[in-house]
Every structure is written in structure tokens, then in C-alpha cells.
mmCIF file as gemmi writes it, N, C-alpha and C atoms, coordinates in Angstrom:
data_model
loop_
_atom_site.group_PDB
_atom_site.id
_atom_site.type_symbol
_atom_site.label_atom_id
_atom_site.label_alt_id
_atom_site.label_comp_id
_atom_site.label_asym_id
_atom_site.label_entity_id
_atom_site.label_seq_id
_atom_site.pdbx_PDB_ins_code
_atom_site.Cartn_x
_atom_site.Cartn_y
_atom_site.Cartn_z
_atom_site.occupancy
_atom_site.B_iso_or_equiv
_atom_site.pdbx_formal_charge
_atom_site.auth_seq_id
_atom_site.auth_asym_id
_atom_site.pdbx_PDB_model_num
ATOM 1 N N . UNK Axp A 1 ? 120.936 93.661 79.397 1 0 ? 1 A 1
ATOM 2 C CA . UNK Axp A 1 ? 119.29 94.588 79.272 1 0 ? 1 A 1
ATOM 3 C C . UNK Axp A 1 ? 119.856 95.832 79.78 1 0 ? 1 A 1
ATOM 4 N N . UNK Axp A 2 ? 118.747 97.253 78.82 1 0 ? 2 A 1
ATOM 5 C CA . UNK Axp A 2 ? 118.658 98.281 78.68 1 0 ? 2 A 1
ATOM 6 C C . UNK Axp A 2 ? 118.49 98.878 80.013 1 0 ? 2 A 1
ATOM 7 N N . UNK Axp A 3 ? 118.007 98.257 81.36 1 0 ? 3 A 1
ATOM 8 C CA . UNK Axp A 3 ? 117.642 99.074 82.796 1 0 ? 3 A 1
ATOM 9 C C . UNK Axp A 3 ? 119.084 98.299 83.649 1 0 ? 3 A 1
ATOM 10 N N . UNK Axp A 4 ? 119.51 99.008 84.101 1 0 ? 4 A 1
ATOM 11 C CA . UNK Axp A 4 ? 120.214 98.046 84.867 1 0 ? 4 A 1
ATOM 12 C C . UNK Axp A 4 ? 119.4 97.32 86.325 1 0 ? 4 A 1
ATOM 13 N N . UNK Axp A 5 ? 119.972 96.153 86.479 1 0 ? 5 A 1
ATOM 14 C CA . UNK Axp A 5 ? 119.286 95.935 87.941 1 0 ? 5 A 1
ATOM 15 C C . UNK Axp A 5 ? 119.64 95.747 88.931 1 0 ? 5 A 1
ATOM 16 N N . UNK Axp A 6 ? 118.926 95.69 89.917 1 0 ? 6 A 1
ATOM 17 C CA . UNK Axp A 6 ? 119.339 95.791 91.484 1 0 ? 6 A 1
ATOM 18 C C . UNK Axp A 6 ? 119.914 94.427 92.166 1 0 ? 6 A 1
ATOM 19 N N . UNK Axp A 7 ? 120.124 94.547 93.024 1 0 ? 7 A 1
ATOM 20 C CA . UNK Axp A 7 ? 121.91 93.869 93.932 1 0 ? 7 A 1
ATOM 21 C C . UNK Axp A 7 ? 119.993 92.362 93.685 1 0 ? 7 A 1
ATOM 22 N N . UNK Axp A 8 ? 119.102 92.958 93.873 1 0 ? 8 A 1
ATOM 23 C CA . UNK Axp A 8 ? 117.421 91.645 94.317 1 0 ? 8 A 1
ATOM 24 C C . UNK Axp A 8 ? 117.029 91.433 93.363 1 0 ? 8 A 1
ATOM 25 N N . UNK Axp A 9 ? 116.73 92.142 92.796 1 0 ? 9 A 1
ATOM 26 C CA . UNK Axp A 9 ? 116.691 91.6 91.185 1 0 ? 9 A 1
ATOM 27 C C . UNK Axp A 9 ? 117.886 91.166 90.875 1 0 ? 9 A 1
ATOM 28 N N . UNK Axp A 10 ? 118.667 91.282 90.494 1 0 ? 10 A 1
ATOM 29 C CA . UNK Axp A 10 ? 119.917 90.394 89.843 1 0 ? 10 A 1
ATOM 30 C C . UNK Axp A 10 ? 119.671 88.746 90.71 1 0 ? 10 A 1
ATOM 31 N N . UNK Axp A 11 ? 119.468 88.872 91.868 1 0 ? 11 A 1
ATOM 32 C CA . UNK Axp A 11 ? 119.355 87.477 92.993 1 0 ? 11 A 1
ATOM 33 C C . UNK Axp A 11 ? 118.106 86.763 92.264 1 0 ? 11 A 1
ATOM 34 N N . UNK Axp A 12 ? 117.585 87.72 91.959 1 0 ? 12 A 1
ATOM 35 C CA . UNK Axp A 12 ? 115.806 87.076 91.617 1 0 ? 12 A 1
ATOM 36 C C . UNK Axp A 12 ? 115.931 86.392 90.719 1 0 ? 12 A 1
ATOM 37 N N . UNK Axp A 13 ? 116.378 86.786 89.341 1 0 ? 13 A 1
ATOM 38 C CA . UNK Axp A 13 ? 116.734 86.631 87.688 1 0 ? 13 A 1
ATOM 39 C C . UNK Axp A 13 ? 117.667 85.526 88.145 1 0 ? 13 A 1
ATOM 40 N N . UNK Axp A 14 ? 118.667 84.977 88.984 1 0 ? 14 A 1
ATOM 41 C CA . UNK Axp A 14 ? 119.343 83.602 89.228 1 0 ? 14 A 1
ATOM 42 C C . UNK Axp A 14 ? 118.47 82.184 89.755 1 0 ? 14 A 1
ATOM 43 N N . UNK Axp A 15 ? 117.518 82.608 90.29 1 0 ? 15 A 1
ATOM 44 C CA . UNK Axp A 15 ? 117.138 81.468 90.957 1 0 ? 15 A 1
ATOM 45 C C . UNK Axp A 15 ? 115.387 80.751 90.198 1 0 ? 15 A 1
ATOM 46 N N . UNK Axp A 16 ? 115.512 81.901 89.424 1 0 ? 16 A 1
ATOM 47 C CA . UNK Axp A 16 ? 113.987 81.543 88.528 1 0 ? 16 A 1
ATOM 48 C C . UNK Axp A 16 ? 114.54 80.832 87.915 1 0 ? 16 A 1
ATOM 49 N N . UNK Axp A 17 ? 115.438 79.814 87.313 1 0 ? 17 A 1
ATOM 50 C CA . UNK Axp A 17 ? 116.212 78.851 85.823 1 0 ? 17 A 1
ATOM 51 C C . UNK Axp A 17 ? 115.522 77.609 87.347 1 0 ? 17 A 1
ATOM 52 N N . UNK Axp A 18 ? 116.114 77.462 88.748 1 0 ? 18 A 1
ATOM 53 C CA . UNK Axp A 18 ? 115.884 76.399 89.314 1 0 ? 18 A 1
ATOM 54 C C . UNK Axp A 18 ? 114.273 76.834 89.692 1 0 ? 18 A 1
ATOM 55 N N . UNK Axp A 19 ? 113.39 77.675 89.724 1 0 ? 19 A 1
ATOM 56 C CA . UNK Axp A 19 ? 111.884 77.966 90.655 1 0 ? 19 A 1
ATOM 57 C C . UNK Axp A 19 ? 111.279 76.984 89.339 1 0 ? 19 A 1
ATOM 58 N N . UNK Axp A 20 ? 111.644 77.672 87.803 1 0 ? 20 A 1
ATOM 59 C CA . UNK Axp A 20 ? 111.059 77.477 87.281 1 0 ? 20 A 1
ATOM 60 C C . UNK Axp A 20 ? 111.702 75.712 86.898 1 0 ? 20 A 1
ATOM 61 N N . UNK Axp A 21 ? 112.104 75.301 86.967 1 0 ? 21 A 1
ATOM 62 C CA . UNK Axp A 21 ? 112.745 73.428 86.545 1 0 ? 21 A 1
ATOM 63 C C . UNK Axp A 21 ? 111.88 72.519 87.952 1 0 ? 21 A 1
ATOM 64 N N . UNK Axp A 22 ? 111.584 73.835 88.868 1 0 ? 22 A 1
ATOM 65 C CA . UNK Axp A 22 ? 110.888 72.663 89.958 1 0 ? 22 A 1
ATOM 66 C C . UNK Axp A 22 ? 109.701 72.701 89.904 1 0 ? 22 A 1
ATOM 67 N N . UNK Axp A 23 ? 108.666 73.59 89.333 1 0 ? 23 A 1
ATOM 68 C CA . UNK Axp A 23 ? 107.734 73.696 89.292 1 0 ? 23 A 1
ATOM 69 C C . UNK Axp A 23 ? 106.903 72.988 87.891 1 0 ? 23 A 1
ATOM 70 N N . UNK Axp A 24 ? 107.923 72.412 87.265 1 0 ? 24 A 1
ATOM 71 C CA . UNK Axp A 24 ? 108.082 71.851 85.567 1 0 ? 24 A 1
ATOM 72 C C . UNK Axp A 24 ? 107.531 70.416 85.886 1 0 ? 24 A 1
ATOM 73 N N . UNK Axp A 25 ? 108.939 70.126 86.779 1 0 ? 25 A 1
ATOM 74 C CA . UNK Axp A 25 ? 108.733 68.609 86.854 1 0 ? 25 A 1
ATOM 75 C C . UNK Axp A 25 ? 107.832 68.431 88.187 1 0 ? 25 A 1
ATOM 76 N N . UNK Axp A 26 ? 107.469 69.453 88.328 1 0 ? 26 A 1
ATOM 77 C CA . UNK Axp A 26 ? 105.925 69.369 90.033 1 0 ? 26 A 1
ATOM 78 C C . UNK Axp A 26 ? 105.076 69.443 89.12 1 0 ? 26 A 1
ATOM 79 N N . UNK Axp A 27 ? 104.703 69.822 87.807 1 0 ? 27 A 1
ATOM 80 C CA . UNK Axp A 27 ? 103.532 69.498 86.652 1 0 ? 27 A 1
ATOM 81 C C . UNK Axp A 27 ? 103.898 68.402 85.742 1 0 ? 27 A 1
ATOM 82 N N . UNK Axp A 28 ? 104.892 68.041 86.017 1 0 ? 28 A 1
ATOM 83 C CA . UNK Axp A 28 ? 105.023 67.18 84.728 1 0 ? 28 A 1
ATOM 84 C C . UNK Axp A 28 ? 104.832 65.164 85.891 1 0 ? 28 A 1
ATOM 85 N N . UNK Axp A 29 ? 104.782 65.642 87.7 1 0 ? 29 A 1
ATOM 86 C CA . UNK Axp A 29 ? 105.008 64.121 88.087 1 0 ? 29 A 1
ATOM 87 C C . UNK Axp A 29 ? 103.13 64.303 88.471 1 0 ? 29 A 1
ATOM 88 N N . UNK Axp A 30 ? 102.619 65.441 88.651 1 0 ? 30 A 1
ATOM 89 C CA . UNK Axp A 30 ? 101.177 65.822 88.765 1 0 ? 30 A 1
ATOM 90 C C . UNK Axp A 30 ? 99.861 65.045 87.66 1 0 ? 30 A 1
ATOM 91 N N . UNK Axp A 31 ? 100.501 65.464 86.46 1 0 ? 31 A 1
ATOM 92 C CA . UNK Axp A 31 ? 100.406 65.203 85.185 1 0 ? 31 A 1
ATOM 93 C C . UNK Axp A 31 ? 100.301 63.75 84.803 1 0 ? 31 A 1
ATOM 94 N N . UNK Axp A 32 ? 101.855 62.817 85.587 1 0 ? 32 A 1
ATOM 95 C CA . UNK Axp A 32 ? 102.181 61.267 85.3 1 0 ? 32 A 1
ATOM 96 C C . UNK Axp A 32 ? 100.283 60.489 86.097 1 0 ? 32 A 1
ATOM 97 N N . UNK Axp A 33 ? 100.746 61.654 87.981 1 0 ? 33 A 1
ATOM 98 C CA . UNK Axp A 33 ? 99.531 60.881 88.292 1 0 ? 33 A 1
ATOM 99 C C . UNK Axp A 33 ? 98.134 61.166 88.26 1 0 ? 33 A 1
ATOM 100 N N . UNK Axp A 34 ? 97.872 62.053 87.146 1 0 ? 34 A 1
ATOM 101 C CA . UNK Axp A 34 ? 96.315 61.814 86.231 1 0 ? 34 A 1
ATOM 102 C C . UNK Axp A 34 ? 96.437 60.943 85.375 1 0 ? 34 A 1
ATOM 103 N N . UNK Axp A 35 ? 97.84 60.653 84.828 1 0 ? 35 A 1
ATOM 104 C CA . UNK Axp A 35 ? 97.939 59.515 83.608 1 0 ? 35 A 1
ATOM 105 C C . UNK Axp A 35 ? 97.19 58.258 84.127 1 0 ? 35 A 1
ATOM 106 N N . UNK Axp A 36 ? 97.548 57.57 85.186 1 0 ? 36 A 1
ATOM 107 C CA . UNK Axp A 36 ? 97.508 57.309 85.961 1 0 ? 36 A 1
ATOM 108 C C . UNK Axp A 36 ? 95.742 56.119 85.433 1 0 ? 36 A 1
ATOM 109 N N . UNK Axp A 37 ? 95.898 55.291 84.708 1 0 ? 37 A 1
ATOM 110 C CA . UNK Axp A 37 ? 93.811 54.288 84.444 1 0 ? 37 A 1
ATOM 111 C C . UNK Axp A 37 ? 92.95 54.414 85.702 1 0 ? 37 A 1
ATOM 112 N N . UNK Axp A 38 ? 93.932 54.555 87.004 1 0 ? 38 A 1
ATOM 113 C CA . UNK Axp A 38 ? 92.626 54.329 88.001 1 0 ? 38 A 1
ATOM 114 C C . UNK Axp A 38 ? 92.969 55.228 89.319 1 0 ? 38 A 1
ATOM 115 N N . UNK Axp A 39 ? 93.814 56.574 88.619 1 0 ? 39 A 1
ATOM 116 C CA . UNK Axp A 39 ? 93.337 57.861 88.76 1 0 ? 39 A 1
ATOM 117 C C . UNK Axp A 39 ? 92.435 58.714 88.7 1 0 ? 39 A 1
ATOM 118 N N . UNK Axp A 40 ? 90.941 58.553 88.566 1 0 ? 40 A 1
ATOM 119 C CA . UNK Axp A 40 ? 89.887 58.761 87.982 1 0 ? 40 A 1
ATOM 120 C C . UNK Axp A 40 ? 88.777 58.061 88.532 1 0 ? 40 A 1
ATOM 121 N N . UNK Axp A 41 ? 89.286 56.86 89.119 1 0 ? 41 A 1
ATOM 122 C CA . UNK Axp A 41 ? 88.264 56.369 90.168 1 0 ? 41 A 1
ATOM 123 C C . UNK Axp A 41 ? 88.331 55.769 92.035 1 0 ? 41 A 1
ATOM 124 N N . UNK Axp A 42 ? 89.389 57.671 91.822 1 0 ? 42 A 1
ATOM 125 C CA . UNK Axp A 42 ? 89.085 57.758 93.249 1 0 ? 42 A 1
ATOM 126 C C . UNK Axp A 42 ? 88.522 58.667 93.621 1 0 ? 42 A 1
ATOM 127 N N . UNK Axp A 43 ? 88.424 58.742 95.443 1 0 ? 43 A 1
ATOM 128 C CA . UNK Axp A 43 ? 87.112 59.728 95.776 1 0 ? 43 A 1
ATOM 129 C C . UNK Axp A 43 ? 87.093 61.129 94.889 1 0 ? 43 A 1
ATOM 130 N N . UNK Axp A 44 ? 86.123 62.106 94.338 1 0 ? 44 A 1
ATOM 131 C CA . UNK Axp A 44 ? 86.124 62.517 93.378 1 0 ? 44 A 1
ATOM 132 C C . UNK Axp A 44 ? 86.821 64.241 94.577 1 0 ? 44 A 1
ATOM 133 N N . UNK Axp A 45 ? 86.697 64.126 95.784 1 0 ? 45 A 1
ATOM 134 C CA . UNK Axp A 45 ? 87.486 65.325 96.585 1 0 ? 45 A 1
ATOM 135 C C . UNK Axp A 45 ? 88.855 65.036 95.94 1 0 ? 45 A 1
ATOM 136 N N . UNK Axp A 46 ? 89.564 64.027 96.29 1 0 ? 46 A 1
ATOM 137 C CA . UNK Axp A 46 ? 91.306 64.112 95.877 1 0 ? 46 A 1
ATOM 138 C C . UNK Axp A 46 ? 91.419 64.747 94.594 1 0 ? 46 A 1
ATOM 139 N N . UNK Axp A 47 ? 90.594 63.77 93.916 1 0 ? 47 A 1
ATOM 140 C CA . UNK Axp A 47 ? 90.877 63.859 92.092 1 0 ? 47 A 1
ATOM 141 C C . UNK Axp A 47 ? 90.663 65.726 92.152 1 0 ? 47 A 1
ATOM 142 N N . UNK Axp A 48 ? 89.742 66.624 92.873 1 0 ? 48 A 1
ATOM 143 C CA . UNK Axp A 48 ? 89.59 67.918 92.572 1 0 ? 48 A 1
ATOM 144 C C . UNK Axp A 48 ? 90.813 68.314 93.003 1 0 ? 48 A 1
ATOM 145 N N . UNK Axp A 49 ? 91.472 67.655 94.45 1 0 ? 49 A 1
ATOM 146 C CA . UNK Axp A 49 ? 93.011 68.475 94.958 1 0 ? 49 A 1
ATOM 147 C C . UNK Axp A 49 ? 94.261 68.249 94.36 1 0 ? 49 A 1
ATOM 148 N N . UNK Axp A 50 ? 94.198 66.942 93.033 1 0 ? 50 A 1
ATOM 149 C CA . UNK Axp A 50 ? 95.215 67.456 92.161 1 0 ? 50 A 1
ATOM 150 C C . UNK Axp A 50 ? 95.315 67.749 91.393 1 0 ? 50 A 1
ATOM 151 N N . UNK Axp A 51 ? 93.742 68.281 90.908 1 0 ? 51 A 1
ATOM 152 C CA . UNK Axp A 51 ? 93.328 68.948 89.191 1 0 ? 51 A 1
ATOM 153 C C . UNK Axp A 51 ? 94.142 70.644 89.867 1 0 ? 51 A 1
ATOM 154 N N . UNK Axp A 52 ? 93.442 70.616 90.977 1 0 ? 52 A 1
ATOM 155 C CA . UNK Axp A 52 ? 94.328 72.26 91.807 1 0 ? 52 A 1
ATOM 156 C C . UNK Axp A 52 ? 95.574 72.37 91.979 1 0 ? 52 A 1
ATOM 157 N N . UNK Axp A 53 ? 95.942 71.377 92.602 1 0 ? 53 A 1
ATOM 158 C CA . UNK Axp A 53 ? 97.725 71.342 92.575 1 0 ? 53 A 1
ATOM 159 C C . UNK Axp A 53 ? 98.189 71.666 91.346 1 0 ? 53 A 1
ATOM 160 N N . UNK Axp A 54 ? 97.568 70.94 90.292 1 0 ? 54 A 1
ATOM 161 C CA . UNK Axp A 54 ? 97.968 70.858 88.463 1 0 ? 54 A 1
ATOM 162 C C . UNK Axp A 54 ? 98.381 72.862 88.772 1 0 ? 54 A 1
ATOM 163 N N . UNK Axp A 55 ? 96.989 72.823 88.21 1 0 ? 55 A 1
ATOM 164 C CA . UNK Axp A 55 ? 96.691 74.412 88.444 1 0 ? 55 A 1
ATOM 165 C C . UNK Axp A 55 ? 97.077 75.301 88.838 1 0 ? 55 A 1
ATOM 166 N N . UNK Axp A 56 ? 97.489 74.656 89.973 1 0 ? 56 A 1
ATOM 167 C CA . UNK Axp A 56 ? 98.965 76.497 90.621 1 0 ? 56 A 1
ATOM 168 C C . UNK Axp A 56 ? 100.13 75.869 90.552 1 0 ? 56 A 1
ATOM 169 N N . UNK Axp A 57 ? 100.396 74.939 90.067 1 0 ? 57 A 1
ATOM 170 C CA . UNK Axp A 57 ? 101.918 75.251 89.64 1 0 ? 57 A 1
ATOM 171 C C . UNK Axp A 57 ? 102.226 75.9 88.173 1 0 ? 57 A 1
ATOM 172 N N . UNK Axp A 58 ? 100.941 75.427 87.638 1 0 ? 58 A 1
ATOM 173 C CA . UNK Axp A 58 ? 101.018 75.88 86.113 1 0 ? 58 A 1
ATOM 174 C C . UNK Axp A 58 ? 100.803 77.57 86.252 1 0 ? 58 A 1
ATOM 175 N N . UNK Axp A 59 ? 100.085 77.824 87.124 1 0 ? 59 A 1
ATOM 176 C CA . UNK Axp A 59 ? 100.27 79.359 87.502 1 0 ? 59 A 1
ATOM 177 C C . UNK Axp A 59 ? 101.611 79.83 87.85 1 0 ? 59 A 1
ATOM 178 N N . UNK Axp A 60 ? 101.876 79.218 88.823 1 0 ? 60 A 1
ATOM 179 C CA . UNK Axp A 60 ? 103.095 79.256 89.308 1 0 ? 60 A 1
ATOM 180 C C . UNK Axp A 60 ? 104.187 79.127 88.752 1 0 ? 60 A 1
ATOM 181 N N . UNK Axp A 61 ? 104.42 78.623 87.261 1 0 ? 61 A 1
ATOM 182 C CA . UNK Axp A 61 ? 105.125 78.467 86.221 1 0 ? 61 A 1
ATOM 183 C C . UNK Axp A 61 ? 105.1 79.646 85.33 1 0 ? 61 A 1
ATOM 184 N N . UNK Axp A 62 ? 103.845 80.342 85.413 1 0 ? 62 A 1
ATOM 185 C CA . UNK Axp A 62 ? 103.456 81.745 84.073 1 0 ? 62 A 1
ATOM 186 C C . UNK Axp A 62 ? 103.81 82.76 85.108 1 0 ? 62 A 1
ATOM 187 N N . UNK Axp A 63 ? 103.681 82.518 86.042 1 0 ? 63 A 1
ATOM 188 C CA . UNK Axp A 63 ? 104.348 83.677 87.343 1 0 ? 63 A 1
ATOM 189 C C . UNK Axp A 63 ? 106.12 84.022 86.663 1 0 ? 63 A 1
ATOM 190 N N . UNK Axp A 64 ? 106.032 82.874 86.773 1 0 ? 64 A 1
ATOM 191 C CA . UNK Axp A 64 ? 108.308 82.275 86.84 1 0 ? 64 A 1
ATOM 192 C C . UNK Axp A 64 ? 108.801 83.001 85.69 1 0 ? 64 A 1
ATOM 193 N N . UNK Axp A 65 ? 107.552 82.506 84.576 1 0 ? 65 A 1
ATOM 194 C CA . UNK Axp A 65 ? 108.174 83.021 83.438 1 0 ? 65 A 1
ATOM 195 C C . UNK Axp A 65 ? 107.784 84.539 82.819 1 0 ? 65 A 1
ATOM 196 N N . UNK Axp A 66 ? 107.017 84.984 83.077 1 0 ? 66 A 1
ATOM 197 C CA . UNK Axp A 66 ? 106.529 86.491 83.053 1 0 ? 66 A 1
ATOM 198 C C . UNK Axp A 66 ? 107.279 87.1 83.988 1 0 ? 66 A 1
ATOM 199 N N . UNK Axp A 67 ? 107.952 87.182 85.266 1 0 ? 67 A 1
ATOM 200 C CA . UNK Axp A 67 ? 108.892 87.514 85.516 1 0 ? 67 A 1
ATOM 201 C C . UNK Axp A 67 ? 110.629 87.622 85.011 1 0 ? 67 A 1
ATOM 202 N N . UNK Axp A 68 ? 110.663 86.56 84.854 1 0 ? 68 A 1
ATOM 203 C CA . UNK Axp A 68 ? 111.415 86.203 83.868 1 0 ? 68 A 1
ATOM 204 C C . UNK Axp A 68 ? 112.057 87.091 83.233 1 0 ? 68 A 1
ATOM 205 N N . UNK Axp A 69 ? 110.602 87.136 81.866 1 0 ? 69 A 1
ATOM 206 C CA . UNK Axp A 69 ? 110.523 87.771 81.146 1 0 ? 69 A 1
ATOM 207 C C . UNK Axp A 69 ? 111.152 89.703 81.129 1 0 ? 69 A 1
ATOM 208 N N . UNK Axp A 70 ? 110.146 90.3 82.662 1 0 ? 70 A 1
ATOM 209 C CA . UNK Axp A 70 ? 110.452 91.424 82.517 1 0 ? 70 A 1
ATOM 210 C C . UNK Axp A 70 ? 111.993 91.736 83.584 1 0 ? 70 A 1
ATOM 211 N N . UNK Axp A 71 ? 112.608 90.818 84.038 1 0 ? 71 A 1
ATOM 212 C CA . UNK Axp A 71 ? 113.153 90.997 84.468 1 0 ? 71 A 1
ATOM 213 C C . UNK Axp A 71 ? 114.45 91.096 83.413 1 0 ? 71 A 1
ATOM 214 N N . UNK Axp A 72 ? 114.557 90.001 81.664 1 0 ? 72 A 1
ATOM 215 C CA . UNK Axp A 72 ? 115.351 89.843 80.978 1 0 ? 72 A 1
ATOM 216 C C . UNK Axp A 72 ? 115.796 91.336 80.012 1 0 ? 72 A 1
ATOM 217 N N . UNK Axp A 73 ? 114.248 91.782 80.824 1 0 ? 73 A 1
ATOM 218 C CA . UNK Axp A 73 ? 114.068 93.154 79.917 1 0 ? 73 A 1
ATOM 219 C C . UNK Axp A 73 ? 114.221 92.9 78.499 1 0 ? 73 A 1
């Protein structure tokens, strides 16, 4: 990178691939759960909770990718 990363930033950059992998796996798990035929036959509150979890994980992934891009310059 053009700008030298601080020690803290370097450590953060090293952790990002693992965090991204974990979030991607969680998204895949939630999507698989939502893909089950009986998923939408559950209570609306549960469907909404799982849908919110999916959105949170997707937002987290976006944050991780943006931060990774910032750190890699």
C-alpha cells in the first residue's frame, strides 16, 4: 500500500479474511434455512427475526469488504 499501516491496522487487516469467511458462512446457513419449504409456514415473528439476521450479516459483510478495501489502499 502507498500508506504504511499502523500495527493495529495491520492486525485488523490480517483478521478480516477470517471474519469475512465466518460472515459468508452464516449468510449461507441463513439462506439455506430460508430455502426450506417449511420456513415460511412458521410464525411471522420467527420469519422476521431470521430475515433480520440475514440483513445484519449482509451489512457486516459489506462493512468488512469496505474496510479491507480501505486498508489495502
